Short mmCIF file of C-alpha atoms and ligand atoms in Angstrom, two decimals:
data_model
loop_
_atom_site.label_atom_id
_atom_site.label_comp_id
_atom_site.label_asym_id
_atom_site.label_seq_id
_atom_site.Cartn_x
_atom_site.Cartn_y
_atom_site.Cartn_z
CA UNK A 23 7.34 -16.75 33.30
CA UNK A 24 4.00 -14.91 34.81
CA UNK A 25 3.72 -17.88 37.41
CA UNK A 26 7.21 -17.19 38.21
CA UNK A 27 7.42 -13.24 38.86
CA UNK A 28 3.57 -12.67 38.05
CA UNK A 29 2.16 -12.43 41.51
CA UNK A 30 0.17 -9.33 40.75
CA UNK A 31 -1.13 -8.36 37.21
CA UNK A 32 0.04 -4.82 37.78
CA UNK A 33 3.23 -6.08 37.54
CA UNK A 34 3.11 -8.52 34.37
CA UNK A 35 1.40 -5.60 32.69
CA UNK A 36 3.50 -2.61 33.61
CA UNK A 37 6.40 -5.15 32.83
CA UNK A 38 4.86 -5.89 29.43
CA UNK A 39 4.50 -2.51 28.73
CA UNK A 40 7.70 -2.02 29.11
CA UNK A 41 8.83 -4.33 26.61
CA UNK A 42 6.87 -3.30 24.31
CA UNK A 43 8.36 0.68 24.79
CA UNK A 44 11.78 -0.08 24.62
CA UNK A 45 10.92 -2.30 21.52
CA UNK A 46 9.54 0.97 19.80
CA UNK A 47 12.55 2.84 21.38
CA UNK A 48 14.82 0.90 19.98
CA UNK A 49 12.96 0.81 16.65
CA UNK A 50 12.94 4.28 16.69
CA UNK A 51 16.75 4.73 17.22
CA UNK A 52 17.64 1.98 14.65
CA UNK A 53 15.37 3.66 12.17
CA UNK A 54 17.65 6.80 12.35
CA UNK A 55 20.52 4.99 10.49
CA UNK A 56 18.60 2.45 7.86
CA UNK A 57 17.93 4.77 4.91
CA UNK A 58 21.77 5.25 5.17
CA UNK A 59 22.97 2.05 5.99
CA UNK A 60 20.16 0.58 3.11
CA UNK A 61 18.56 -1.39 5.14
CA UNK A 62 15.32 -0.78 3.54
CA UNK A 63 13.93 -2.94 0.48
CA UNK A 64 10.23 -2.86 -1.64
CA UNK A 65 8.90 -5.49 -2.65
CA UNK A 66 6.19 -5.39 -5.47
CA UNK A 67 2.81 -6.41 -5.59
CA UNK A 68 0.74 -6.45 -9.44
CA UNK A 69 -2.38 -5.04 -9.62
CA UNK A 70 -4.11 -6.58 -12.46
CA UNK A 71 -6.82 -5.41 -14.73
CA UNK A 72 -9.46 -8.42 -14.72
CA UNK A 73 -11.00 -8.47 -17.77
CA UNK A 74 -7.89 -8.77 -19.48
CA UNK A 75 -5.24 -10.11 -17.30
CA UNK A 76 -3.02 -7.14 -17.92
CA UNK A 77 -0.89 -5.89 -15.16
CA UNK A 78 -2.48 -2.22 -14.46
CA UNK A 79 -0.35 -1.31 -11.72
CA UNK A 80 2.33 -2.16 -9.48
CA UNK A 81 2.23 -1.02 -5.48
CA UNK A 82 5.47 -0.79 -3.90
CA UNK A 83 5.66 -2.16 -0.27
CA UNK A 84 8.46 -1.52 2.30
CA UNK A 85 10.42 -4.10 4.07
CA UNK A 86 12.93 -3.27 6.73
CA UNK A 87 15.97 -6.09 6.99
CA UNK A 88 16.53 -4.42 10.73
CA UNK A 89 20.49 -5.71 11.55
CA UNK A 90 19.69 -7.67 14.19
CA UNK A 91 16.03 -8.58 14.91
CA UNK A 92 15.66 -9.71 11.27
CA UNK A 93 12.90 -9.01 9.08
CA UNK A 94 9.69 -6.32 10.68
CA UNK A 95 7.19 -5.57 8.46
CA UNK A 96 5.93 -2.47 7.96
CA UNK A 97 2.70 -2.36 10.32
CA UNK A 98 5.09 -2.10 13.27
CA UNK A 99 7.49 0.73 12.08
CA UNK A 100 5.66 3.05 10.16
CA UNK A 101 3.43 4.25 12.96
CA UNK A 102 6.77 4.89 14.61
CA UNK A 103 8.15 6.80 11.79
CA UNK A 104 4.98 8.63 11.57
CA UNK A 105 5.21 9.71 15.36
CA UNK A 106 8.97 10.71 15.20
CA UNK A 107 8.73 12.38 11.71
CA UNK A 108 10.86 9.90 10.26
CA UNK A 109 8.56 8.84 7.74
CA UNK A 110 9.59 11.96 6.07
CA UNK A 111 13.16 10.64 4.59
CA UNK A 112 11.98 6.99 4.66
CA UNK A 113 9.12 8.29 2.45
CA UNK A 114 11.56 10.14 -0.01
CA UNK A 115 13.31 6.91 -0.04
CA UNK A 116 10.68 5.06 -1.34
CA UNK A 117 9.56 7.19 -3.71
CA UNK A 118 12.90 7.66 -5.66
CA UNK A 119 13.36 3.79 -5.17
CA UNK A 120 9.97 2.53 -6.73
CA UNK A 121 10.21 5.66 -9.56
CA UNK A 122 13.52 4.23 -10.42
CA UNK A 123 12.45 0.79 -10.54
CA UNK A 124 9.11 1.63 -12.72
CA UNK A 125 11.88 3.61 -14.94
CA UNK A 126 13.46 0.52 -15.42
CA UNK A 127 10.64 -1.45 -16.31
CA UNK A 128 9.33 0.64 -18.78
CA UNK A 129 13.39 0.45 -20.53
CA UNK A 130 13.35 -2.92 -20.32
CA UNK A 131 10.93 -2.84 -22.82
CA UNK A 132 8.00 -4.15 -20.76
CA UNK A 133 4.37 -2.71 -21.57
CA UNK A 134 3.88 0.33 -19.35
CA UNK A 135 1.85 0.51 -15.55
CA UNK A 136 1.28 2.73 -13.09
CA UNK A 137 3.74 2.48 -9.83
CA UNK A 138 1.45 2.66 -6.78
CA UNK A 139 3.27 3.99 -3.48
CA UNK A 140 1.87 4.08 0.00
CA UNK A 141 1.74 7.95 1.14
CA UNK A 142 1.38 8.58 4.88
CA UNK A 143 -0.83 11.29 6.16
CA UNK A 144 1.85 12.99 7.88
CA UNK A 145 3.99 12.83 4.84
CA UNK A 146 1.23 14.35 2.65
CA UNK A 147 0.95 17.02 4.98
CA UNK A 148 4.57 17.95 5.27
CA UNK A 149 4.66 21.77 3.04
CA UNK A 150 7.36 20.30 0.71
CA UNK A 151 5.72 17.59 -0.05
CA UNK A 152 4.70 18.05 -3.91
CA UNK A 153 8.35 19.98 -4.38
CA UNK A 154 9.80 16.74 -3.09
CA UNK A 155 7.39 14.82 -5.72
CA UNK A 156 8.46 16.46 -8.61
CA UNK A 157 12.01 16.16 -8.26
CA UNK A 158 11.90 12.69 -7.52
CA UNK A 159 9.84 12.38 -11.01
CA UNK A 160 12.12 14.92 -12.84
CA UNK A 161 15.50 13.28 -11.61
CA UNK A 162 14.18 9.52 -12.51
CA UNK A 163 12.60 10.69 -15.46
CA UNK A 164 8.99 8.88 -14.80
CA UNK A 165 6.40 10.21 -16.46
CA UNK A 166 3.70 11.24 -13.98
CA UNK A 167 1.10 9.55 -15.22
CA UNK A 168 2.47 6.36 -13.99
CA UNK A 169 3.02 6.95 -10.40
CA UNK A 170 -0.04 6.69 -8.12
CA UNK A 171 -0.30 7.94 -4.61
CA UNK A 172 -2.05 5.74 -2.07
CA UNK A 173 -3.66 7.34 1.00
CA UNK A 174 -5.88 6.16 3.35
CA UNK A 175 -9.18 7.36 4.07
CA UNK A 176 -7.72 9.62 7.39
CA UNK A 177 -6.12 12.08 4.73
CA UNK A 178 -10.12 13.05 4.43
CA UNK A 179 -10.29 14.34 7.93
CA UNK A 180 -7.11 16.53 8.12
CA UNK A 181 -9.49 19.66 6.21
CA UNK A 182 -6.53 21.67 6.14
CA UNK A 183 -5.26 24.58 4.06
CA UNK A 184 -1.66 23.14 2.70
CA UNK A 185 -3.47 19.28 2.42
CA UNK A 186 -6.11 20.84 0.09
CA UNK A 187 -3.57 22.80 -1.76
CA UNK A 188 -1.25 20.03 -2.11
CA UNK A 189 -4.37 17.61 -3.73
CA UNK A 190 -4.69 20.24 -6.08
CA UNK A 191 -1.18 20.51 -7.71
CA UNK A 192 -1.16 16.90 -6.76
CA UNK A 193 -3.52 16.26 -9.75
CA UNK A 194 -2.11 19.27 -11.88
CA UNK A 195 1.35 17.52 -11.88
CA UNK A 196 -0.79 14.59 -13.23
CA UNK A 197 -0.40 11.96 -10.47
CA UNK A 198 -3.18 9.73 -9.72
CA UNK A 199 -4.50 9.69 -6.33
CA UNK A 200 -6.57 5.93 -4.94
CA UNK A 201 -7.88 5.59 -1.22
CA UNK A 202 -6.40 2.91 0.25
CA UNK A 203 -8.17 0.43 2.79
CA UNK A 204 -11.33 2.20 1.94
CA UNK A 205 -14.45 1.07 4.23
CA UNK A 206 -12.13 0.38 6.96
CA UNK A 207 -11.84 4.60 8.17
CA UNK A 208 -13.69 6.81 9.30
CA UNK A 209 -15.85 7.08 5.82
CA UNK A 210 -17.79 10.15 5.37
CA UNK A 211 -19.29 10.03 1.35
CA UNK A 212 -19.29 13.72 1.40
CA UNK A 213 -15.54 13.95 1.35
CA UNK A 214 -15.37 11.82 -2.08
CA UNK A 215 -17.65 15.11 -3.51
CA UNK A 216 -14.86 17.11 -2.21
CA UNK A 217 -11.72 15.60 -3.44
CA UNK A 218 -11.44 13.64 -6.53
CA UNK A 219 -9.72 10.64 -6.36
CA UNK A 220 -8.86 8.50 -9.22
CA UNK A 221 -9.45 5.28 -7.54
CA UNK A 222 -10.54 3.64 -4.23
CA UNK A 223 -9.51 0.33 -3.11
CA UNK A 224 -11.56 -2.24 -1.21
CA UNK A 225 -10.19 -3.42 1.89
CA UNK A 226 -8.98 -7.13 2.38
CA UNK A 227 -11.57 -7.41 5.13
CA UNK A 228 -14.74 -7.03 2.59
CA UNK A 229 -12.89 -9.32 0.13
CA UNK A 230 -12.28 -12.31 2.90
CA UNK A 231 -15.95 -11.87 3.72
CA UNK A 232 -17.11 -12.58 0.60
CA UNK A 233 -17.26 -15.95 0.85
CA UNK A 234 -18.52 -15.78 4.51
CA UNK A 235 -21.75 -15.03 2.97
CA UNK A 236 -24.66 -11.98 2.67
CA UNK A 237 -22.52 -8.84 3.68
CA UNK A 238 -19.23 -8.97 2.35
CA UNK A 239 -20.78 -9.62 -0.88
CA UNK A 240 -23.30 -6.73 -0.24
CA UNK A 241 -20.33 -4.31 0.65
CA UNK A 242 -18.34 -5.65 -1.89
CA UNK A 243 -20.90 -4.64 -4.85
CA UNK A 244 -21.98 -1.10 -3.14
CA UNK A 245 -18.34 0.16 -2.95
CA UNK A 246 -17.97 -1.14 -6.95
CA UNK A 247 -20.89 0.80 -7.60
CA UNK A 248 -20.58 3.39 -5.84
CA UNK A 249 -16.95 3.98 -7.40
CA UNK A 250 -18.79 3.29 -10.70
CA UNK A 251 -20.92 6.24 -10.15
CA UNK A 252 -18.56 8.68 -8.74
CA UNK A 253 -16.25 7.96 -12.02
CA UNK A 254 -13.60 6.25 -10.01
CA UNK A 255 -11.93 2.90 -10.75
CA UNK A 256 -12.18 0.11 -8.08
CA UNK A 257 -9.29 -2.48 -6.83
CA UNK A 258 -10.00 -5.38 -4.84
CA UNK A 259 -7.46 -5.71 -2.12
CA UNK A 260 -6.48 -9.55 -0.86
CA UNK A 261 -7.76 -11.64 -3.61
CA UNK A 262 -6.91 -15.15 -2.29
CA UNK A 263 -8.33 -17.61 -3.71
CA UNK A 264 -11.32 -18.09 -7.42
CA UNK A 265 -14.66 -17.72 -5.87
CA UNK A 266 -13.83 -14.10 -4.39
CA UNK A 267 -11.86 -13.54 -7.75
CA UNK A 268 -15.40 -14.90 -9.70
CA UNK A 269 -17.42 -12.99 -7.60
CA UNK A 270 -15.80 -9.68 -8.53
CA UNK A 271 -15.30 -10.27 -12.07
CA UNK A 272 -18.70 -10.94 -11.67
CA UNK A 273 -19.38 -7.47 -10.23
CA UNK A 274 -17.81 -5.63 -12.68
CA UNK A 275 -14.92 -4.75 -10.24
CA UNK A 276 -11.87 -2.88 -12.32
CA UNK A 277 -8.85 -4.19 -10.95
CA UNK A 278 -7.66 -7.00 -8.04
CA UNK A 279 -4.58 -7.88 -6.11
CA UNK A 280 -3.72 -10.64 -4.17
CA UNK A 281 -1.94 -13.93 -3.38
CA UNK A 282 -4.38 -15.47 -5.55
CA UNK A 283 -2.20 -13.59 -8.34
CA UNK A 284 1.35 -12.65 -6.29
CA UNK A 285 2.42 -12.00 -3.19
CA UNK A 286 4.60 -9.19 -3.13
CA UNK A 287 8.20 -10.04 -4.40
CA UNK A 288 11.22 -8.31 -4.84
CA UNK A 289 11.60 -6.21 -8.42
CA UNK A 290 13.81 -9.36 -9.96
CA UNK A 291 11.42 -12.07 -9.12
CA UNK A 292 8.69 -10.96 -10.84
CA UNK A 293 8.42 -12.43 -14.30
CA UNK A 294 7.10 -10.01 -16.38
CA UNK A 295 7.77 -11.59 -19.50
CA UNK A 296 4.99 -13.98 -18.73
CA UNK A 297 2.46 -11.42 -17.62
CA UNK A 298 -0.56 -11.92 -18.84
CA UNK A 299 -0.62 -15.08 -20.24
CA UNK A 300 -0.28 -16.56 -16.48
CA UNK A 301 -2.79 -14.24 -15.21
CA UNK A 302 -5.17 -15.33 -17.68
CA UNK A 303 -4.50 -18.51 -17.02
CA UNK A 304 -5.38 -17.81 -12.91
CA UNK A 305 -8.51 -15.81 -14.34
CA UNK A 306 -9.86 -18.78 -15.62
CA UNK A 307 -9.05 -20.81 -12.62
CA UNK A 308 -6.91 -22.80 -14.19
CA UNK A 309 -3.39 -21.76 -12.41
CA UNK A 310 -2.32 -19.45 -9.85
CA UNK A 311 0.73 -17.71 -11.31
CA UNK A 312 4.14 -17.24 -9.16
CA UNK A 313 2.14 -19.25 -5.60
CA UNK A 314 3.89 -22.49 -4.25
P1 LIG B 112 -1.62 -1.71 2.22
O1 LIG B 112 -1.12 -0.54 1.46
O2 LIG B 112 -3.10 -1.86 2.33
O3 LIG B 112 -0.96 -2.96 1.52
C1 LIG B 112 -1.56 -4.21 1.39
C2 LIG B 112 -1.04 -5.20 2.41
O4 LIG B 112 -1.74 -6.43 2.26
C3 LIG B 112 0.43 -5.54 2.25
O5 LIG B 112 0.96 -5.83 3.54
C4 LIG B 112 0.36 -6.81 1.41
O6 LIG B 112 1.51 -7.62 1.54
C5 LIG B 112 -0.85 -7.48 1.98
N1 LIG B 112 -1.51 -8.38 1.03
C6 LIG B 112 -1.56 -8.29 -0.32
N2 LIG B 112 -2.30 -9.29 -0.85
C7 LIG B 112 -2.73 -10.03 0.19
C8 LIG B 112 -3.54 -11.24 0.28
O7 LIG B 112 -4.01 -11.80 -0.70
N3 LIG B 112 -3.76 -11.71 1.53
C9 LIG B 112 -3.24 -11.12 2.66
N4 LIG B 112 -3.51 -11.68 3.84
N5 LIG B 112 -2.48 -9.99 2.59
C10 LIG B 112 -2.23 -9.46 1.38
P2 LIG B 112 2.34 -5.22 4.00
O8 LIG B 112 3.31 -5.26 2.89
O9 LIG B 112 2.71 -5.89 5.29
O10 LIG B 112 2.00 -3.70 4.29
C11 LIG B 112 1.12 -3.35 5.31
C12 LIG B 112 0.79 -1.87 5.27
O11 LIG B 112 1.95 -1.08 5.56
C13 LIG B 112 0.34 -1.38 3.91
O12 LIG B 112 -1.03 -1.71 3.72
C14 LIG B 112 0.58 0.10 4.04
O13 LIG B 112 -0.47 0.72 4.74
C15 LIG B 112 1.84 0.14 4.88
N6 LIG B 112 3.00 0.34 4.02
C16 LIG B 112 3.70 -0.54 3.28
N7 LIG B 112 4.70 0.05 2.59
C17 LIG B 112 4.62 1.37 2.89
C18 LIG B 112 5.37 2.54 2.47
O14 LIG B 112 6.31 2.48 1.66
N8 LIG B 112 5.00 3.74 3.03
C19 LIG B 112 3.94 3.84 3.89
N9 LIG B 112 3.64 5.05 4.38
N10 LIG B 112 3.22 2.78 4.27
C20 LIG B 112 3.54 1.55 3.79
MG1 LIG B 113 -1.57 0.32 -0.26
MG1 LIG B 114 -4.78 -1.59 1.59
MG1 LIG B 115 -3.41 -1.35 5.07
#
């Protein structure tokens, strides 16, 4: 292909680039019908509580079954919902869906968590927001205490009238709030004296470099804590396999999530019923619960 019709890089590039806009275009344009035409699914990821194996939390994570180009995960349409304002309805979407689902969870009969859902910056930002929230919560009936809002650590840079205002009634309505990614942004400590957040989690970068030696460990134990200072709980993002798991257990670290536990499945695949005893079983190295 580029020895073919490459004889200049201007021209492999500016045909690349192409591509890869009408790719987003045509993201963009499909994304207009797939709330409606349900093309949208979450799958669900435990977070589990590791000194006793319990599952803490549940994060809900978007996959888009896109008609024809098959499965796209949601790194490459989000930030094209975000820039068209999409994310808006696709947002609503997932709240009411993952609500629903915890709903259902708790009426099956299953010991209660926390729903974690991943809030975009834009969508935070959007005046309705909270309204929007509490219907969702009213209409499926979910207590508030067990939905979570994830946000990444950009939200602290937007220092703006309606974000501040919605934090507030954020954590009046009695919604927890976690930073998601956290160490990866543009981290200033001052903003955690600011805002108060309920939990941060530690990026799957740190966690990987854990067993790379000196600084992930290093990181890893200053953000535990740091979150054990400031009163907030601490997840471990991207536990994959025991010695990162033994290190934080080690470290005191709250909660983890990871393969290493689940990967994120769809609601029905998940087999609560066994919760904890598999976990506790993976704790102590023995299995790793729901992994092939
Ligand atoms: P995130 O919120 O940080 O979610 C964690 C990501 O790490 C998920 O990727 C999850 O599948 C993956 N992961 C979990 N455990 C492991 C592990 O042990 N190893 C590895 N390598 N990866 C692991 P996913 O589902 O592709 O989501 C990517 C990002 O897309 C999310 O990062 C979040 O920022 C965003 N996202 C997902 N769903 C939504 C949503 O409903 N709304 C918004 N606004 N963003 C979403
Ligand atoms: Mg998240
Ligand atoms: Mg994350
Ligand atoms: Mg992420």
């Amino acid at each position: 292909y580029t020895k073919q019709y490459g004889k200049n890089n201007y021209t492999i590039y500016s045909e690349e680039l192409d591509q890869e806009t009408a790719y987003k275009l045509t993201l963009e344009q499909d994304l207009k019908s797939a709330v409606k035409n349900q093309e949208f699914t979450l799958h669900y990821q435990p977070i589990i509580d590791l000194k006793t194996g319990n599952i803490n939390a549940m994060e809900a994570l978007i996959r888009w079954n896109h008609p024809e180009l098959g499965l796209i995960p949601p790194d490459q349409f989000i930030p094209i919902s975000e820039e068209s304002g999409q994310i808006v309805s696709i947002g609503k979407w997932v709240l009411e869906t993952a609500c629903a689902q915890n709903k259902k969870w708790q009426q099956e009969g299953y010991p209660p968590f926390r729903i974690c859902v991943n809030i975009s910056t834009i969508q935070l930002q959007h005046p309705n927001f909270v309204q929007t929230l509490k219907a969702v919560l009213e209409d499926k009936e979910l207590e508030s205490k067990w939905l979570e809002l994830e946000v990444t650590e950009s939200i602290l840079l937007e220092d703006t009238q309606t974000l501040k205002e919605s934090l507030i009634n954020l954590k009046t309505l009695g919604v927890s709030m976690s930073i998601d990614d956290f160490g990866t942004g543009y981290t200033s400590l001052s903003y955690l004296r600011n805002f108060s957040f309920d939990r941060v989690k530690i990026d799957r970068s740190f966690i990987q470099d854990i067993a790379a030696g000196l600084n992930g460990k290093a990181i890893t134990s200053t953000i535990i804590s740091l979150a054990n200072k400031l009163k907030m709980g601490v997840v471990a993002e991207g536990i994959e396999d025991s010695t990162q798991l033994t290190y934080l257990t080690q470290e005191n670290c709250d909660d983890g999530q990871g393969y290493y536990f689940s990967r994120p499945l769809p609601a029905e695949m998940h087999i609560l019923s066994k919760f904890p005893e598999n976990i506790i079983q993976s704790i102590q190295g023995k299995a790793s619960p729901e992994s092939e």
